[in-house]
JSON list of C-alpha atoms in Angstrom, two decimals:
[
{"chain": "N", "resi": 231, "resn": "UNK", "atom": "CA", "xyz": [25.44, -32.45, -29.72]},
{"chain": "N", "resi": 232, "resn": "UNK", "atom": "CA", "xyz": [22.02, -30.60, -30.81]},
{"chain": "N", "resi": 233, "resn": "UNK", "atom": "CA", "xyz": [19.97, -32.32, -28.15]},
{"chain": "N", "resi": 234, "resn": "UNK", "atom": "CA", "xyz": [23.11, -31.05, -25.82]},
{"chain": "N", "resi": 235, "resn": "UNK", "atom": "CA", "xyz": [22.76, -27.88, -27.13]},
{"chain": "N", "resi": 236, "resn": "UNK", "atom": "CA", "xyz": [18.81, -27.57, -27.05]},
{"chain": "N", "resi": 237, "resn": "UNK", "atom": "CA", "xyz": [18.71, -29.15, -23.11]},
{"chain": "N", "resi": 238, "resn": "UNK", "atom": "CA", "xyz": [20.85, -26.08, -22.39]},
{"chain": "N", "resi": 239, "resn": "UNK", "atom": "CA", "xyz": [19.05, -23.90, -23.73]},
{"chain": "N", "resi": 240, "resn": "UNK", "atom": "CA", "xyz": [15.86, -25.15, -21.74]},
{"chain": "N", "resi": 241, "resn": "UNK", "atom": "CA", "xyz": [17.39, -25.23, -18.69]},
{"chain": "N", "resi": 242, "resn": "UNK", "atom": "CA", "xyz": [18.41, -21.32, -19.47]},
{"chain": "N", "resi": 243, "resn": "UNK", "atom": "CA", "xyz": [14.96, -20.82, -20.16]},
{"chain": "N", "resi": 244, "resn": "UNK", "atom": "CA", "xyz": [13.60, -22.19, -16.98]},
{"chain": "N", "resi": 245, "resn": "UNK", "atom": "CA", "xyz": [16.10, -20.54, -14.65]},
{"chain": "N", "resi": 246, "resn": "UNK", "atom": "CA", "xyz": [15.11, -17.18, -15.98]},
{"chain": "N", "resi": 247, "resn": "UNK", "atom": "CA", "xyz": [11.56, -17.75, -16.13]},
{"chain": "N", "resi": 248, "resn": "UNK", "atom": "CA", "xyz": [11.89, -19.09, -12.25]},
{"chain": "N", "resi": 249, "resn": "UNK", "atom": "CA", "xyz": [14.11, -16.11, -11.23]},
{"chain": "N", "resi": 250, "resn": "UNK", "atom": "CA", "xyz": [11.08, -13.56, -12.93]},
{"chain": "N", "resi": 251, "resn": "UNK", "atom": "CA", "xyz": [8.29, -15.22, -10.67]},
{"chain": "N", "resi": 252, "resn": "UNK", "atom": "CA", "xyz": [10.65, -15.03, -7.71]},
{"chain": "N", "resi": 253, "resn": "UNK", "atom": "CA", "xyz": [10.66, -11.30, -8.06]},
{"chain": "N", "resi": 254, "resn": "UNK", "atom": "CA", "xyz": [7.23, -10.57, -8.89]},
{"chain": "N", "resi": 255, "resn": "UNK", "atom": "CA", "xyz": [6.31, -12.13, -6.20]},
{"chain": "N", "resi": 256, "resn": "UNK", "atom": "CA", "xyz": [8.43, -10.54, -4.51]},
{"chain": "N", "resi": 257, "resn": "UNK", "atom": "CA", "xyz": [7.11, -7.58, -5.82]},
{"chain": "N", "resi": 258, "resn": "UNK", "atom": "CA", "xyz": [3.28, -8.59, -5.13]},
{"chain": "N", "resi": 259, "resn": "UNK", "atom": "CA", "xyz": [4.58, -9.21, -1.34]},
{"chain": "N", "resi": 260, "resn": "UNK", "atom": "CA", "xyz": [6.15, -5.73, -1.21]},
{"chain": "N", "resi": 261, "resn": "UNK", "atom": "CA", "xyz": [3.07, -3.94, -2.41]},
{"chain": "N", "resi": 262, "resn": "UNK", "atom": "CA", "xyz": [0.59, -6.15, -0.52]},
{"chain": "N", "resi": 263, "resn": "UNK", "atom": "CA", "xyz": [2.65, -5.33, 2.64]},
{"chain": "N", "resi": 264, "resn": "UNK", "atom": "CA", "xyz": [2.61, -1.40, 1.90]},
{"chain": "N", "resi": 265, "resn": "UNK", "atom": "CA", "xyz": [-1.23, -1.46, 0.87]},
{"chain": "N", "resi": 266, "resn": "UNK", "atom": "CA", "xyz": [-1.67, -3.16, 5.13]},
{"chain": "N", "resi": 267, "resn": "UNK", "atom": "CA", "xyz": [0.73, -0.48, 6.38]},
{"chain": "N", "resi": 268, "resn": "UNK", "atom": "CA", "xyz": [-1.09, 2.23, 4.77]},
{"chain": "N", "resi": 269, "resn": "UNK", "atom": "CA", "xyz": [-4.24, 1.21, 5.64]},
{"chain": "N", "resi": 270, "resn": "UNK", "atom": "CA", "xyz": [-3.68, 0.94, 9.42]},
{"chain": "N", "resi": 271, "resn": "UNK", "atom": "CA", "xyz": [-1.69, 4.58, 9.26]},
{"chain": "N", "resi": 272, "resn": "UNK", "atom": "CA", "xyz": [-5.01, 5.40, 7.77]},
{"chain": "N", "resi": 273, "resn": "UNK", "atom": "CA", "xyz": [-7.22, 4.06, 10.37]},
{"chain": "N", "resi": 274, "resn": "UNK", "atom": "CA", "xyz": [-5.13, 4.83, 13.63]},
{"chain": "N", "resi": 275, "resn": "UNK", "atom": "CA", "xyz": [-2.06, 7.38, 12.73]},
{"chain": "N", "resi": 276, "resn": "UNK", "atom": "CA", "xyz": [-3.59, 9.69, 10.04]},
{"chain": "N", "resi": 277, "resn": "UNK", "atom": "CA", "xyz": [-6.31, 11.88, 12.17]},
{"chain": "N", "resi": 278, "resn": "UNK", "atom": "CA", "xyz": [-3.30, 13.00, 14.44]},
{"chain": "N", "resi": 279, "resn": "UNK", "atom": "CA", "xyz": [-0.33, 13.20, 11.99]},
{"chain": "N", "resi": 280, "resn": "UNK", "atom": "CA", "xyz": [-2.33, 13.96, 8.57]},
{"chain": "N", "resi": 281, "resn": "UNK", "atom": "CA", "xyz": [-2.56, 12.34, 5.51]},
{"chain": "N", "resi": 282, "resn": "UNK", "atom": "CA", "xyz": [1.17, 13.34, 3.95]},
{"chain": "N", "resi": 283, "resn": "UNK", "atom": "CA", "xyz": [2.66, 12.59, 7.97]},
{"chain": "N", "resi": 284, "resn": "UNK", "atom": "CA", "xyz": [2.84, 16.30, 7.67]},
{"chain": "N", "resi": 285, "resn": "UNK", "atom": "CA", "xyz": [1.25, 16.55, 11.53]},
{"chain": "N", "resi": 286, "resn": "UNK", "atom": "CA", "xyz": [-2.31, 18.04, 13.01]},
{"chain": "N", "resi": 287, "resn": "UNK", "atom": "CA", "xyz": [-2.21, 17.64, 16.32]},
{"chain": "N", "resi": 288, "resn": "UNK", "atom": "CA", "xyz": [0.25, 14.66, 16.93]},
{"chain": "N", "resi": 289, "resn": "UNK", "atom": "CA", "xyz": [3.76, 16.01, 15.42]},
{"chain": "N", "resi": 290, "resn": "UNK", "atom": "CA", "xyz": [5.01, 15.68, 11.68]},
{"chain": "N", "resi": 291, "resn": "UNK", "atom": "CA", "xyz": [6.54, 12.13, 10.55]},
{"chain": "N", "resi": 292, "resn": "UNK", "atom": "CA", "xyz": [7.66, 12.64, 7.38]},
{"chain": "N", "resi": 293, "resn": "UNK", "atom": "CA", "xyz": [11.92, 12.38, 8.43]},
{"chain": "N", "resi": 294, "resn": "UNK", "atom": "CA", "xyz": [10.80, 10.64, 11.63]},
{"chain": "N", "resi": 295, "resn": "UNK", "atom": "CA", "xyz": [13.10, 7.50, 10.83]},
{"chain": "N", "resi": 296, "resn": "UNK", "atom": "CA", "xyz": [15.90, 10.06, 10.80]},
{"chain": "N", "resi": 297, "resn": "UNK", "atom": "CA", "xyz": [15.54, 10.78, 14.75]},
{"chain": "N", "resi": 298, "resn": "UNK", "atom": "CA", "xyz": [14.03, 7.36, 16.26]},
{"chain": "N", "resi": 299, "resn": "UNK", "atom": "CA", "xyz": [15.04, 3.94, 15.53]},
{"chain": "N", "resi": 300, "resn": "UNK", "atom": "CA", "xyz": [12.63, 1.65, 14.17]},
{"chain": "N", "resi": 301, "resn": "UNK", "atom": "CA", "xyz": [12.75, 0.34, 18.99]},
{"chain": "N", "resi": 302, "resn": "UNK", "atom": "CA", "xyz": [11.63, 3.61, 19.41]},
{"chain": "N", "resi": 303, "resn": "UNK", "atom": "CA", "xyz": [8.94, 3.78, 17.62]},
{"chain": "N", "resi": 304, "resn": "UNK", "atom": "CA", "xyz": [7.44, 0.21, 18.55]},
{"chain": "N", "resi": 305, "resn": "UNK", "atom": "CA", "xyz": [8.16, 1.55, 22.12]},
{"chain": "N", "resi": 306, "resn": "UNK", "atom": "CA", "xyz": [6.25, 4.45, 21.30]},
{"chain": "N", "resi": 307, "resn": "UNK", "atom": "CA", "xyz": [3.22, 3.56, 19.74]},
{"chain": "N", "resi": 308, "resn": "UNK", "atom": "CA", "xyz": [2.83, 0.37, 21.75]},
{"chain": "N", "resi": 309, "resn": "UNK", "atom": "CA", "xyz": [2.56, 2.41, 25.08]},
{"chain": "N", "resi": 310, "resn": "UNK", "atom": "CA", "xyz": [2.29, 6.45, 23.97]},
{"chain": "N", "resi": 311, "resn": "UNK", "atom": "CA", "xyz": [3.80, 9.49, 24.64]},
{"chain": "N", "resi": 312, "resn": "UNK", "atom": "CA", "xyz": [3.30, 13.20, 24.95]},
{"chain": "N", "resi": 313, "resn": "UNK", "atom": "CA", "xyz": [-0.31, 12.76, 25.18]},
{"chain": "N", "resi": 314, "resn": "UNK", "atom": "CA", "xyz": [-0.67, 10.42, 22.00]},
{"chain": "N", "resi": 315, "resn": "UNK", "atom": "CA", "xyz": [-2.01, 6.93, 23.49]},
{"chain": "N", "resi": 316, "resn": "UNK", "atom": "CA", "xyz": [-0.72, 3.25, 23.99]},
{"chain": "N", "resi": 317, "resn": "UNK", "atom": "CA", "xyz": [-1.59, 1.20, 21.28]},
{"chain": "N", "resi": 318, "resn": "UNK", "atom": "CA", "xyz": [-0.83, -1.83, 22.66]},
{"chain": "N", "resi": 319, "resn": "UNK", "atom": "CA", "xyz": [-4.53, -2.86, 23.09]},
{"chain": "N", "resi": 320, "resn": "UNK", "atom": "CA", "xyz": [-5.46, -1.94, 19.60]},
{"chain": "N", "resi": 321, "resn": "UNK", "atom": "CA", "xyz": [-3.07, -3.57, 17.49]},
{"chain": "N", "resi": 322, "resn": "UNK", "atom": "CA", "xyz": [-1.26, -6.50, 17.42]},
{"chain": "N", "resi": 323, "resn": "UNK", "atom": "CA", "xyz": [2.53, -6.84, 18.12]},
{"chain": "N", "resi": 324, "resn": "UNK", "atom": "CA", "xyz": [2.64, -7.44, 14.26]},
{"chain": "N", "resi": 325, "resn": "UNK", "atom": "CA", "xyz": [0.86, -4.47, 13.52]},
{"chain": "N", "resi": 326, "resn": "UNK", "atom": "CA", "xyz": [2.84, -2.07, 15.11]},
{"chain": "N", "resi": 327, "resn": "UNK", "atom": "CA", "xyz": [5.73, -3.81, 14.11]},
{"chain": "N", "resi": 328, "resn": "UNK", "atom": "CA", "xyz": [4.92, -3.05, 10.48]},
{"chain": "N", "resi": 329, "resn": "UNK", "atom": "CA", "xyz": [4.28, 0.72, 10.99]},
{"chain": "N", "resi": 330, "resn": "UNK", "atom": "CA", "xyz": [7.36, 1.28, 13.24]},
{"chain": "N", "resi": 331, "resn": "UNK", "atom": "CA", "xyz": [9.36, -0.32, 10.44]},
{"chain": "N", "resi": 332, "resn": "UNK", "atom": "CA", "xyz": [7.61, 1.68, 7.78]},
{"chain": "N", "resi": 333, "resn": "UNK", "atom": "CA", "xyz": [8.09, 5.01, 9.69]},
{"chain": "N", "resi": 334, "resn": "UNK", "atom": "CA", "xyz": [11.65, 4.04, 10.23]},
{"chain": "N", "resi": 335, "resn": "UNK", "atom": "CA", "xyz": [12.40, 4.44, 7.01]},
{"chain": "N", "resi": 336, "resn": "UNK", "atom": "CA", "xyz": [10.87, 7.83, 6.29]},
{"chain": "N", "resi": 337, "resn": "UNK", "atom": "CA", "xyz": [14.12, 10.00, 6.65]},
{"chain": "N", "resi": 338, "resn": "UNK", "atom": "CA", "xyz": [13.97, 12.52, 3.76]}
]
């Protein structure tokens, strides 16, 4: 009955520790995935629509995922509009995937 008892408990233990790594990395994927986003805002978005998407010269994104679906905005920075280029020759499909679905969310 102990050994019953003590297997149980084991198997407890390993379920929980295999459910922690699962979210951590998890977790690791999340922030690795934000870090890439950021960076490529930083090196293609941020000298039009500023640091805090607040807007220069291209317009503010801060609430932009409240107006355009996350197809809009691939449409949109994959081929331009209202003077801001086509980035379809600069990043990959991937890439502009990741910030269309980043911006998408920003709705407050």
């Amino acid at each position: 009955m102990k050994a019953i008892k003590y297997l149980l408990i084991g198997s407890l233990f390993l379920v929980a520790t295999a459910c922690s790594n699962a979210a951590t990395e998890e977790q690791t994927e999340a922030a690795d995935t934000e870090k890439s986003v950021m960076k490529l805002y930083k090196n293609n978005c941020m000298s039009c629509h500023g640091n805090d998407l607040s807007g220069r010269v291209g317009p503010g994104l801060q609430q932009v995922g409240s107006k355009m679906t996350e197809e809009n905005l691939v449409e949109i920075i994959t081929v331009g509009a209202n003077g801001m280029p086509g980035y379809e020759k600069v990043l990959s499909a991937e890439e502009i995937g990741q910030l269309a679905k980043w911006l998408s969310e920003k709705k407050e």
